[in-house]
C-alpha atoms as a PDB file:
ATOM      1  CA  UNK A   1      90.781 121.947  72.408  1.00  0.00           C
ATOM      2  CA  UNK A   2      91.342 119.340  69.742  1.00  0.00           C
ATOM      3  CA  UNK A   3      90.384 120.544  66.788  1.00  0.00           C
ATOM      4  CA  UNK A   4      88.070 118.457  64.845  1.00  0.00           C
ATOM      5  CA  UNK A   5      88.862 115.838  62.717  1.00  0.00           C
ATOM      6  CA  UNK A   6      91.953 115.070  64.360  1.00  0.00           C
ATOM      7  CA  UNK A   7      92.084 111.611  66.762  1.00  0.00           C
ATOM      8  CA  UNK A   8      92.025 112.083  70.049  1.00  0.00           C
ATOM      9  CA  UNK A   9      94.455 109.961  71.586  1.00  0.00           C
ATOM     10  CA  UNK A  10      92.891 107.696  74.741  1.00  0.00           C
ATOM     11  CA  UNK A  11      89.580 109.303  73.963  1.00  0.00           C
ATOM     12  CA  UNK A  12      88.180 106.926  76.905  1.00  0.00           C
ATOM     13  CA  UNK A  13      90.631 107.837  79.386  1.00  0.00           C
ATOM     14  CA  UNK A  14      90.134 111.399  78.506  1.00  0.00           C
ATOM     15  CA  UNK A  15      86.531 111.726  78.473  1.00  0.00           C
ATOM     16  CA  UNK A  16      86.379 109.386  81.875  1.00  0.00           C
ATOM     17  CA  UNK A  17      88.749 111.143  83.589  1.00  0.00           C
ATOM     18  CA  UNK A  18      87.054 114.417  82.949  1.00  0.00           C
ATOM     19  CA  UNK A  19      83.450 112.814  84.156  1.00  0.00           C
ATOM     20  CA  UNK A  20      85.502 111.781  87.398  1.00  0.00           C
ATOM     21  CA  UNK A  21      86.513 115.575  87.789  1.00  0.00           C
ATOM     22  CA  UNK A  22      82.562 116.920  86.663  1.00  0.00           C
ATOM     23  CA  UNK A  23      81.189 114.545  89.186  1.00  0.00           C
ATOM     24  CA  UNK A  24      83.711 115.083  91.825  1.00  0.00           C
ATOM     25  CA  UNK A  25      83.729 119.069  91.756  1.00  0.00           C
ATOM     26  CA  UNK A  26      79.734 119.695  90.995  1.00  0.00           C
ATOM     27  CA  UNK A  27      78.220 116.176  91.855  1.00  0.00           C
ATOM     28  CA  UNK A  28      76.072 113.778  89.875  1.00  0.00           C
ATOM     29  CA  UNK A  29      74.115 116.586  88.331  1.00  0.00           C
ATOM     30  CA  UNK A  30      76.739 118.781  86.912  1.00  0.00           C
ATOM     31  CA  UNK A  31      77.757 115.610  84.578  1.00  0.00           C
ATOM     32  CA  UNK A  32      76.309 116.409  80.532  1.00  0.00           C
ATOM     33  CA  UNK A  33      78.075 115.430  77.654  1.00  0.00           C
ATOM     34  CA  UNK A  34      78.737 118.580  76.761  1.00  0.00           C
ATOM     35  CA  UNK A  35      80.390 119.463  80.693  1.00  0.00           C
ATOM     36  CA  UNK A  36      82.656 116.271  80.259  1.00  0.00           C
ATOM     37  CA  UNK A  37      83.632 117.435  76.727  1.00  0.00           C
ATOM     38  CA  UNK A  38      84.518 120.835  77.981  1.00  0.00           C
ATOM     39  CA  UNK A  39      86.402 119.457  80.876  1.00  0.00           C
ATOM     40  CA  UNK A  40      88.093 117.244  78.691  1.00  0.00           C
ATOM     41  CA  UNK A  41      89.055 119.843  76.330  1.00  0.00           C
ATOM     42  CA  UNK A  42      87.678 118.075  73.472  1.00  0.00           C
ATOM     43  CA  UNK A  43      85.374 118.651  70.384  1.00  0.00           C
ATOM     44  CA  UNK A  44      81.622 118.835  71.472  1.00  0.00           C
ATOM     45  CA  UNK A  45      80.462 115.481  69.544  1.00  0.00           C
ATOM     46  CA  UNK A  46      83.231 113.357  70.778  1.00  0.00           C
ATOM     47  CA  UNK A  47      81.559 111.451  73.734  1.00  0.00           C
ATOM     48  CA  UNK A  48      78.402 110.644  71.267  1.00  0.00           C
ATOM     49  CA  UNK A  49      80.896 109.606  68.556  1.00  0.00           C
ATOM     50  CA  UNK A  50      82.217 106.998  71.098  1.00  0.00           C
ATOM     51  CA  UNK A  51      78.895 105.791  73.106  1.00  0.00           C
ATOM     52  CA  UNK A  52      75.488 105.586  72.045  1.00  0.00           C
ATOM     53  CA  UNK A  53      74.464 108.275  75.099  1.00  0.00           C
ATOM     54  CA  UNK A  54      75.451 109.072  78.614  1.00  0.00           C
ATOM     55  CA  UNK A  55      73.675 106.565  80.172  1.00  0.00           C
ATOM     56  CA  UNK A  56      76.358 104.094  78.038  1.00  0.00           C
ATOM     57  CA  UNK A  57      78.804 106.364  79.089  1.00  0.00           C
ATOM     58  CA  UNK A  58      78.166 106.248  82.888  1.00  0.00           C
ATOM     59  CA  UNK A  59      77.846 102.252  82.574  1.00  0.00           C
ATOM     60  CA  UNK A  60      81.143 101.743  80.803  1.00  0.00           C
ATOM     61  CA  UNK A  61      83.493 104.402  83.211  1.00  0.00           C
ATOM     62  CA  UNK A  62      82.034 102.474  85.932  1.00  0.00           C
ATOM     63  CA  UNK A  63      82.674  98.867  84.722  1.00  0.00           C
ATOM     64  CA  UNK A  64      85.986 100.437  83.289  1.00  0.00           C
ATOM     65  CA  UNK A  65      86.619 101.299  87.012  1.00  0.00           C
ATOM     66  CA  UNK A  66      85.616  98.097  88.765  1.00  0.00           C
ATOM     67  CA  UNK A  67      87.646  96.220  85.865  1.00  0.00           C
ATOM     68  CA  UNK A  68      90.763  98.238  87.110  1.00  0.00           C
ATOM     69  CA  UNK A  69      90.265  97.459  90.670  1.00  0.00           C
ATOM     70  CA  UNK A  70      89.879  93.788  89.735  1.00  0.00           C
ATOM     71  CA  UNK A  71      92.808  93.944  88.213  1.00  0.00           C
ATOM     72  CA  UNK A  72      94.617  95.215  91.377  1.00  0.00           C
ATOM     73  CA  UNK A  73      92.943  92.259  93.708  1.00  0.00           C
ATOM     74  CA  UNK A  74      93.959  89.767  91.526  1.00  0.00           C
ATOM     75  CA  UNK A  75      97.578  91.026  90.989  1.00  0.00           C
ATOM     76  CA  UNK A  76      97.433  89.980  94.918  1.00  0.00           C
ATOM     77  CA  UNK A  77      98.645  87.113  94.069  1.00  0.00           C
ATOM     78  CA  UNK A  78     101.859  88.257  93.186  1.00  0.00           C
ATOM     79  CA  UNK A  79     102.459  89.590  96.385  1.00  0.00           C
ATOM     80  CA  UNK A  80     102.105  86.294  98.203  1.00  0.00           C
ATOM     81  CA  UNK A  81     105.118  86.608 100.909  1.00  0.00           C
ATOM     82  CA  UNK A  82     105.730  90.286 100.072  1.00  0.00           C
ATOM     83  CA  UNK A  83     105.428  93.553 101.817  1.00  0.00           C
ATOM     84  CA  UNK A  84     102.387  93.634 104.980  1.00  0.00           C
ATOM     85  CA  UNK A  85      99.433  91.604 104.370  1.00  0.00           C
ATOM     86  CA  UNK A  86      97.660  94.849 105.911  1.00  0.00           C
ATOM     87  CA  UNK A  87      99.446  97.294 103.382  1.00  0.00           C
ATOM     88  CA  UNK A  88      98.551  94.872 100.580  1.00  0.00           C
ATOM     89  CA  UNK A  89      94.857  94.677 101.169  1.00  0.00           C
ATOM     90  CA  UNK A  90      95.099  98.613 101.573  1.00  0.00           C
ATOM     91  CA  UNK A  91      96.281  99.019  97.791  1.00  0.00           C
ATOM     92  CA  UNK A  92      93.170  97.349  96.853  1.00  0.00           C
ATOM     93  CA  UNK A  93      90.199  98.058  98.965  1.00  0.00           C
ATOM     94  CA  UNK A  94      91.497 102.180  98.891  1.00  0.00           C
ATOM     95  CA  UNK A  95      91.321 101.656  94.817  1.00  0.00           C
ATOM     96  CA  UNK A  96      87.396 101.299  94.839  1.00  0.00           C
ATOM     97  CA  UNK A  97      87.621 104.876  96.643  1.00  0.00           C
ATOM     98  CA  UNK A  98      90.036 106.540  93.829  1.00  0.00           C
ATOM     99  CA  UNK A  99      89.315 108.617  90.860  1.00  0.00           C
ATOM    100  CA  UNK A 100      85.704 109.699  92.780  1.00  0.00           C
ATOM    101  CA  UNK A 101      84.494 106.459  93.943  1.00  0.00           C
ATOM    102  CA  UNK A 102      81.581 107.654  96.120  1.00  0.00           C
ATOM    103  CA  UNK A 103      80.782 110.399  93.423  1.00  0.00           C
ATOM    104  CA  UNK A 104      80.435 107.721  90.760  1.00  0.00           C
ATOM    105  CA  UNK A 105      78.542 105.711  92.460  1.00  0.00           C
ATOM    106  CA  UNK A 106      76.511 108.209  93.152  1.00  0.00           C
ATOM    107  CA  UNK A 107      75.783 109.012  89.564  1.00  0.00           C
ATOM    108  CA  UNK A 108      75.320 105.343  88.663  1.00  0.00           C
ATOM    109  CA  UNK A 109      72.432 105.771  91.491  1.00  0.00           C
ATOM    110  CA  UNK A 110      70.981 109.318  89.374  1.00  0.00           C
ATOM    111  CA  UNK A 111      70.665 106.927  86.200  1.00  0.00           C
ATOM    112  CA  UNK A 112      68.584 103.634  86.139  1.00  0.00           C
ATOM    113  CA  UNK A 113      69.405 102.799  82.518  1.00  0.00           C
ATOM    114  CA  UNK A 114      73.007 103.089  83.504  1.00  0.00           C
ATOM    115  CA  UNK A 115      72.684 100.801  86.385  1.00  0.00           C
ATOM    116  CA  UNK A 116      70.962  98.273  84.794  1.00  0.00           C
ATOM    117  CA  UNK A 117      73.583  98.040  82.242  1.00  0.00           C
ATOM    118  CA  UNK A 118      75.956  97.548  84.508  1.00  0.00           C
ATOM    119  CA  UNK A 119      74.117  95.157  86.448  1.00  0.00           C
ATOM    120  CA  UNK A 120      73.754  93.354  83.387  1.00  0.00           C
ATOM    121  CA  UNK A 121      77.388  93.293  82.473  1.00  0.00           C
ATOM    122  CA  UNK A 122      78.547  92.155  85.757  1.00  0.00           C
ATOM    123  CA  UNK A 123      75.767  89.375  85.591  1.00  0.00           C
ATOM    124  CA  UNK A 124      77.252  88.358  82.686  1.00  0.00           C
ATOM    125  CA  UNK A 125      80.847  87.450  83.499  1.00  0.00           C
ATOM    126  CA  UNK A 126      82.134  91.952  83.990  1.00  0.00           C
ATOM    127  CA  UNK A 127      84.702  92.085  86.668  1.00  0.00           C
ATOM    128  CA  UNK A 128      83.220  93.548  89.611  1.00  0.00           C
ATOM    129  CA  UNK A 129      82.731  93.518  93.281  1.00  0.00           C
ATOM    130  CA  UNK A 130      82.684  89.662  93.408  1.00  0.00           C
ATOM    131  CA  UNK A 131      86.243  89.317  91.326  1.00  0.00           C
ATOM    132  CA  UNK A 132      87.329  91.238  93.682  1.00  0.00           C
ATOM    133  CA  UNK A 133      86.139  89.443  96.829  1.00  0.00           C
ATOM    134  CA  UNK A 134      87.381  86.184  95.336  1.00  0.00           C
ATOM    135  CA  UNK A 135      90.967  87.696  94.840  1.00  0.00           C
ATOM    136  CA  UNK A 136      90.920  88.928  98.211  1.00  0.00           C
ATOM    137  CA  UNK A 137      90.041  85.629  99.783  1.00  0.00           C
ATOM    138  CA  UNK A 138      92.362  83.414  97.640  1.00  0.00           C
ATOM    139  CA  UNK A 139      95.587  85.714  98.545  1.00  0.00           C
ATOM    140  CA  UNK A 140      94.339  85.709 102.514  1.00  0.00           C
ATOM    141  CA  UNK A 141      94.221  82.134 102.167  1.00  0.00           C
ATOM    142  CA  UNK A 142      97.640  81.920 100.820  1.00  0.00           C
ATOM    143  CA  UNK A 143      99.176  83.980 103.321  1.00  0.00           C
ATOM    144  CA  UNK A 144      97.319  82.237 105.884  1.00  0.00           C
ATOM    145  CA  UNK A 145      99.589  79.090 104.369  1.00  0.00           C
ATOM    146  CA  UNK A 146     102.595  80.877 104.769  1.00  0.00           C
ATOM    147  CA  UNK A 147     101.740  82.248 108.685  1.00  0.00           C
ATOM    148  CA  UNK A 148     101.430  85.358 107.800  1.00  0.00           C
ATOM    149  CA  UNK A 149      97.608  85.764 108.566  1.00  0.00           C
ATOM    150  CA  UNK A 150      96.566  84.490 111.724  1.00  0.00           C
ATOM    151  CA  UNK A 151      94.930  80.275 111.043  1.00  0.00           C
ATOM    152  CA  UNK A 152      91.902  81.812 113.061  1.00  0.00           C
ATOM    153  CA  UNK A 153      91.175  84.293 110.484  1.00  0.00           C
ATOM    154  CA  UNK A 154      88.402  83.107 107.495  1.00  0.00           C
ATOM    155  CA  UNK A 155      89.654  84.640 104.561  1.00  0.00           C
ATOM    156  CA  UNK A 156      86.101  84.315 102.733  1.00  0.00           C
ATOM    157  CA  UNK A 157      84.572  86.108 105.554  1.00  0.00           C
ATOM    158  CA  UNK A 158      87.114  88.726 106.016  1.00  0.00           C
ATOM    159  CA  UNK A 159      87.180  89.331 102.022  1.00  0.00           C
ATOM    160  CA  UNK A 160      83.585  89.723 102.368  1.00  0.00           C
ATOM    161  CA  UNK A 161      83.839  92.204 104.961  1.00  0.00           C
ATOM    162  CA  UNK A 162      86.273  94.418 103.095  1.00  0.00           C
ATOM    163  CA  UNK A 163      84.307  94.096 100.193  1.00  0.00           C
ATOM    164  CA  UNK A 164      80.904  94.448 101.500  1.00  0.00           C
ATOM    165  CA  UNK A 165      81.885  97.607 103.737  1.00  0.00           C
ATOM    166  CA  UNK A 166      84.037  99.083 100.607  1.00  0.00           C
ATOM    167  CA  UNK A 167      80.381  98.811  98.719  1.00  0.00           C
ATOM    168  CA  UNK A 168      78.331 100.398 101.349  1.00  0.00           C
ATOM    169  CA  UNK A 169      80.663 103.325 102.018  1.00  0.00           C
ATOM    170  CA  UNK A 170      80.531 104.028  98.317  1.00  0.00           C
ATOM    171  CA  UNK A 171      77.141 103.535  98.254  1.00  0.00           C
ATOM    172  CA  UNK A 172      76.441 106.044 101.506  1.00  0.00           C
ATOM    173  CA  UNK A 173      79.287 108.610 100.670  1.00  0.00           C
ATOM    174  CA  UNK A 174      79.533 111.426  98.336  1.00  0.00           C
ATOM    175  CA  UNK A 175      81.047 114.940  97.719  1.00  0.00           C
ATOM    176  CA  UNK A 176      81.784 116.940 101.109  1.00  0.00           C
ATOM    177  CA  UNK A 177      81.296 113.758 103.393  1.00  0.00           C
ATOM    178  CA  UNK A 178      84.270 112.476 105.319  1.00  0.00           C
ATOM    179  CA  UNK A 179      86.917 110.391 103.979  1.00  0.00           C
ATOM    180  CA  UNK A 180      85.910 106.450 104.145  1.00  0.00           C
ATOM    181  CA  UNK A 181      89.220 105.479 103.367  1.00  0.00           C
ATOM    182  CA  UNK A 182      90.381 105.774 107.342  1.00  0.00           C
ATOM    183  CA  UNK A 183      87.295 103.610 108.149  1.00  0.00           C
ATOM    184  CA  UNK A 184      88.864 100.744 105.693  1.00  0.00           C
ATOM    185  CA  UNK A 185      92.244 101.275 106.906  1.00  0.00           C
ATOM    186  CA  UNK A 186      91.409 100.464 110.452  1.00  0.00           C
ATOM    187  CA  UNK A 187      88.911  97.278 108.981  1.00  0.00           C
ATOM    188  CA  UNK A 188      91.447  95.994 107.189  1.00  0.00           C
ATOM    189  CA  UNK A 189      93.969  95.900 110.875  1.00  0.00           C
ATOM    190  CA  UNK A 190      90.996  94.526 112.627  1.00  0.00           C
ATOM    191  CA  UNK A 191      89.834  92.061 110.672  1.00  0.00           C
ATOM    192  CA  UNK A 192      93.685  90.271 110.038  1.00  0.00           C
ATOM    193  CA  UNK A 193      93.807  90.507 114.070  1.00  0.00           C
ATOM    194  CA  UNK A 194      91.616  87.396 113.783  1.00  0.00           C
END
């Protein structure tokens, strides 16, 4: 445990990644401040030195996770040409279901002052399912250009699909259910079938 008074170094990191590991191991209700501090193996008061409350806390790991899955889709486009199309949509859509997708969306779910926060934030201008979606369609469309994706496929409707699915099977899934990321897997092949 750090003791106190001494920085902790990538205190967000740290205290996110041990919510990810609360939520995923006792579900939604197991998260406190004091459970993520434990896990984290940090002083007591070191999540409420750093947000106002958990409800802030729950907002920003999400948004801090949908920001790092935006930044995936959109590094798409520096893949233009490269590896599968399939394999490259993979890396993206299966991101949304890392680091305990389904159980944090979940807990976004258990805490309406947390969810409106983060609806607010993505209303105005937060990376989120949408940058995403746009990323996704303008890299099908460029690999449509280079034949790589088949001219009959719509790469705003299958970027919708991938999205929209991605957001329902977090939204339906939680600890002890099965997998989703098989179910995306085999999307992602039918839907670039065309």
């Amino acid at each position: 445990m750090s003791p106190r008074g001494v920085a902790t170094p990538d205190v967000r990191e740290r205290l996110f990644a041990a919510a990810e590991r609360v939520v995923e191991q006792g579900g939604p209700g197991a998260l406190t401040s004091r459970s993520v501090t434990t896990e984290a193996g940090c002083a007591k008061g070191l999540l409420h030195a750093h947000f106002a409350g958990l409800d802030e806390f729950v907002a920003e790991l999400c948004l801090d996770r949908f920001a790092r899955t935006a930044a995936k889709a959109r590094a798409l486009s520096g893949l233009v040409g490269q590896g599968t199309v399939a394999r490259n949509l993979d890396t993206v859509v299966l991101a949304l279901f890392d680091s305990g997708g389904p159980a944090l969306s979940g807990l976004a779910l258990t805490r309406p002052a947390a969810t409106r926060r983060i609806r607010e934030a993505l209303e105005g201008g937060a990376p989120g399912f949408t940058a995403i979606q746009e990323a996704v369609t303008a890299y099908l469309a460029d690999e449509r250009e280079l034949g790589r994706v088949a001219a009959t496929v719509d790469p705003h409707t299958v970027a919708l699909a991938l999205v929209g699915t991605a957001h329902h099977l977090l939204m339906t899934s939680w600890p002890g259910t099965p997998d989703p990321r098989p179910a995306m897997t085999r999307l992602v092949a039918t839907l670039l079938k065309g």
